[in-house]
Amino acid sequence: MAITDYLSLISILISILALVYTYKSNTKRFELADQYKKDLLNWYQDTIRILLNIRGRVASGRFDWSKNDLLFSLSAQIEIGRFFLPNYQTSKGKDEPLAYQGNRHPALDCLVNVYTELKHPKQKDTNEYIKRMQMRYTSVMFKIIEPVRWNEQRAKTMKKEIIVPTDDSKKEFQKVYGNR
């Protein structure tokens, strides 16, 4: 074998290794992104349960504004959320501790608005206000997590088809369950 044959063989081997490395690194990148979204979704689920529990108690008149574990839980979720959704760095609040400098993320803003309303009610209908903030919070999180795109990526990885709701599926649902 001539030296050019050895160089060709080495070149092919390097190409194969590069292909394997690219595949592995893309898979790892997807796994990391997937895990982040799962962690974010778990935080969202814990938070939305707290909000719904608060709404139920406010609606029934059983929410004690001054001492309530749900208020502490919501506060804890806001603090945990700062690690997922840090403030946008601006010149605002430069004297504040690092996690509180800048402008708060819109998702956390919704939660802080609910917390503030529960501590110092100013709205005519607190429950309706909390519902609006909850819907806004869900919408912001929906935009971050991108469930349709995320599910499509996961389906490709698992090589399975996902069910995407269509107008026809809504009509089928209404046939079986009626308008809800």
Coordinates of C-alpha atoms in Angstrom, one line a residue:
M1 CA 0.0 0.0 0.0
A2 CA 1.2 3.4 -0.9
I3 CA 1.3 6.4 1.4
T4 CA -1.7 7.9 -0.5
D5 CA -3.8 4.8 0.4
Y6 CA -2.9 5.3 4.1
L7 CA -3.8 8.9 3.9
S8 CA -7.2 8.0 2.3
L9 CA -7.8 5.5 5.0
I10 CA -7.0 7.9 7.8
S11 CA -9.2 10.5 6.1
I12 CA -12.1 8.1 6.0
L13 CA -11.6 7.2 9.6
I14 CA -11.5 10.8 10.7
S15 CA -14.7 11.5 8.7
I16 CA -16.5 8.6 10.4
L17 CA -15.3 9.7 13.9
A18 CA -16.5 13.3 13.1
L19 CA -19.9 11.9 12.0
V20 CA -20.2 9.9 15.2
Y21 CA -19.1 12.9 17.4
T22 CA -21.6 15.2 15.6
Y23 CA -24.4 12.7 16.2
K24 CA -23.5 12.2 19.8
S25 CA -23.1 15.9 20.6
N26 CA -26.5 16.7 18.9
T27 CA -28.1 14.0 20.9
K28 CA -26.6 15.3 24.1
R29 CA -27.6 18.8 23.2
F30 CA -31.2 17.6 22.7
E31 CA -31.1 15.7 26.0
L32 CA -30.0 18.7 27.9
A33 CA -32.6 20.9 26.3
D34 CA -35.3 18.3 26.9
Q35 CA -34.3 18.0 30.6
Y36 CA -34.4 21.8 31.0
K37 CA -37.9 21.9 29.6
K38 CA -38.9 19.0 31.8
D39 CA -37.5 20.8 34.9
L40 CA -39.2 24.0 33.8
L41 CA -42.5 22.2 33.3
N42 CA -42.3 20.6 36.7
W43 CA -41.8 24.0 38.3
Y44 CA -44.7 25.3 36.2
Q45 CA -46.9 22.4 37.4
D46 CA -46.1 23.0 41.1
T47 CA -46.8 26.7 40.7
I48 CA -50.1 26.4 38.8
R49 CA -51.3 24.0 41.5
I50 CA -50.6 26.6 44.1
L51 CA -52.4 29.3 42.1
L52 CA -55.5 27.1 41.5
N53 CA -55.6 26.2 45.2
I54 CA -55.4 29.9 46.0
R55 CA -58.2 30.7 43.5
G56 CA -60.4 28.1 45.0
R57 CA -59.9 29.4 48.5
V58 CA -60.4 33.0 47.5
A59 CA -63.6 32.1 45.6
S60 CA -65.0 30.2 48.6
G61 CA -64.0 33.0 51.1
R62 CA -61.6 30.6 53.0
F63 CA -58.4 32.4 52.2
D64 CA -56.8 34.0 55.3
W65 CA -54.8 36.9 53.9
S66 CA -52.5 37.3 56.9
K67 CA -51.4 33.7 57.5
N68 CA -51.5 31.1 54.8
D69 CA -49.2 28.4 53.7
L70 CA -50.1 28.9 50.1
L71 CA -48.7 32.4 50.2
F72 CA -45.4 31.0 51.5
S73 CA -45.5 28.3 48.8
L74 CA -46.1 30.9 46.1
S75 CA -43.2 33.0 47.5
A76 CA -41.0 30.0 47.4
Q77 CA -42.0 29.2 43.8
I78 CA -41.1 32.8 42.8
E79 CA -37.7 32.4 44.4
I80 CA -37.1 29.1 42.7
G81 CA -38.3 30.6 39.4
R82 CA -35.6 33.2 39.5
F83 CA -33.1 30.4 38.7
F84 CA -35.1 29.3 35.6
L85 CA -36.1 32.9 34.5
P86 CA -33.6 35.4 35.7
N87 CA -34.1 39.1 35.6
Y88 CA -33.2 40.9 32.4
Q89 CA -30.1 42.9 33.3
T90 CA -30.6 46.7 33.1
S91 CA -29.3 49.6 35.1
K92 CA -32.4 49.2 37.4
G93 CA -31.7 48.0 40.9
K94 CA -27.9 48.0 40.8
D95 CA -27.9 48.3 44.6
E96 CA -30.1 45.2 45.0
P97 CA -28.7 41.6 45.5
L98 CA -27.7 40.0 42.1
A99 CA -30.9 37.9 41.6
Y100 CA -33.1 41.0 42.0
Q101 CA -31.2 43.5 39.8
G102 CA -32.8 44.5 36.5
N103 CA -36.3 43.8 35.1
R104 CA -38.2 40.8 36.3
H105 CA -39.2 38.1 33.8
P106 CA -42.8 38.4 32.7
A107 CA -43.7 35.0 34.1
L108 CA -42.4 35.9 37.5
D109 CA -44.1 39.3 37.2
C110 CA -47.5 37.5 37.1
L111 CA -46.7 35.5 40.2
V112 CA -45.4 38.6 42.1
N113 CA -48.6 40.5 41.0
V114 CA -50.7 37.7 42.5
Y115 CA -48.6 37.6 45.7
T116 CA -48.9 41.4 46.1
E117 CA -52.6 41.3 45.5
L118 CA -53.1 38.6 48.2
K119 CA -51.0 40.6 50.7
H120 CA -52.6 44.0 49.9
P121 CA -55.8 43.5 47.9
K122 CA -56.6 46.4 45.6
Q123 CA -58.7 44.8 42.9
K124 CA -62.5 44.8 42.9
D125 CA -62.5 41.0 42.1
T126 CA -59.4 39.4 43.5
N127 CA -60.3 36.0 42.2
E128 CA -60.8 37.3 38.6
Y129 CA -57.5 39.2 38.8
I130 CA -55.7 36.0 39.9
K131 CA -57.3 34.1 37.1
R132 CA -56.1 36.8 34.6
M133 CA -52.6 36.6 36.0
Q134 CA -52.7 32.8 36.0
M135 CA -53.7 32.8 32.3
R136 CA -51.0 35.3 31.5
Y137 CA -48.4 33.2 33.4
T138 CA -49.5 30.0 31.5
S139 CA -49.3 31.9 28.2
V140 CA -45.7 33.1 28.9
M141 CA -44.7 29.6 30.0
F142 CA -46.4 28.1 26.9
K143 CA -44.3 30.5 24.7
I144 CA -41.1 29.4 26.5
I145 CA -41.7 25.7 26.5
E146 CA -43.2 25.6 23.0
P147 CA -45.1 22.3 23.6
V148 CA -46.1 21.7 20.0
R149 CA -42.5 22.1 18.8
W150 CA -41.1 20.2 21.8
N151 CA -43.5 17.3 21.2
E152 CA -42.6 17.2 17.5
Q153 CA -38.9 17.0 18.3
R154 CA -39.5 14.3 20.9
A155 CA -41.6 12.3 18.3
K156 CA -38.8 12.5 15.8
T157 CA -36.3 11.3 18.4
M158 CA -38.6 8.4 19.4
K159 CA -39.6 7.8 15.8
K160 CA -43.2 7.9 16.8
E161 CA -46.1 10.0 15.5
I162 CA -47.8 12.5 17.8
I163 CA -51.4 13.5 17.8
V164 CA -51.8 17.1 16.9
P165 CA -55.3 18.5 17.6
T166 CA -57.2 19.6 14.5
D167 CA -60.5 21.2 13.8
D168 CA -61.8 17.7 13.1
S169 CA -60.6 16.4 16.5
K170 CA -62.5 19.2 18.1
K171 CA -65.7 18.3 16.2
E172 CA -65.2 14.7 17.3
F173 CA -64.8 15.7 20.9
Q174 CA -68.0 17.8 20.7
K175 CA -69.9 14.9 19.2
V176 CA -69.0 12.7 22.1
Y177 CA -69.0 15.2 25.0
G178 CA -71.0 18.2 23.7
N179 CA -69.8 21.8 24.1
R180 CA -67.7 22.3 27.1

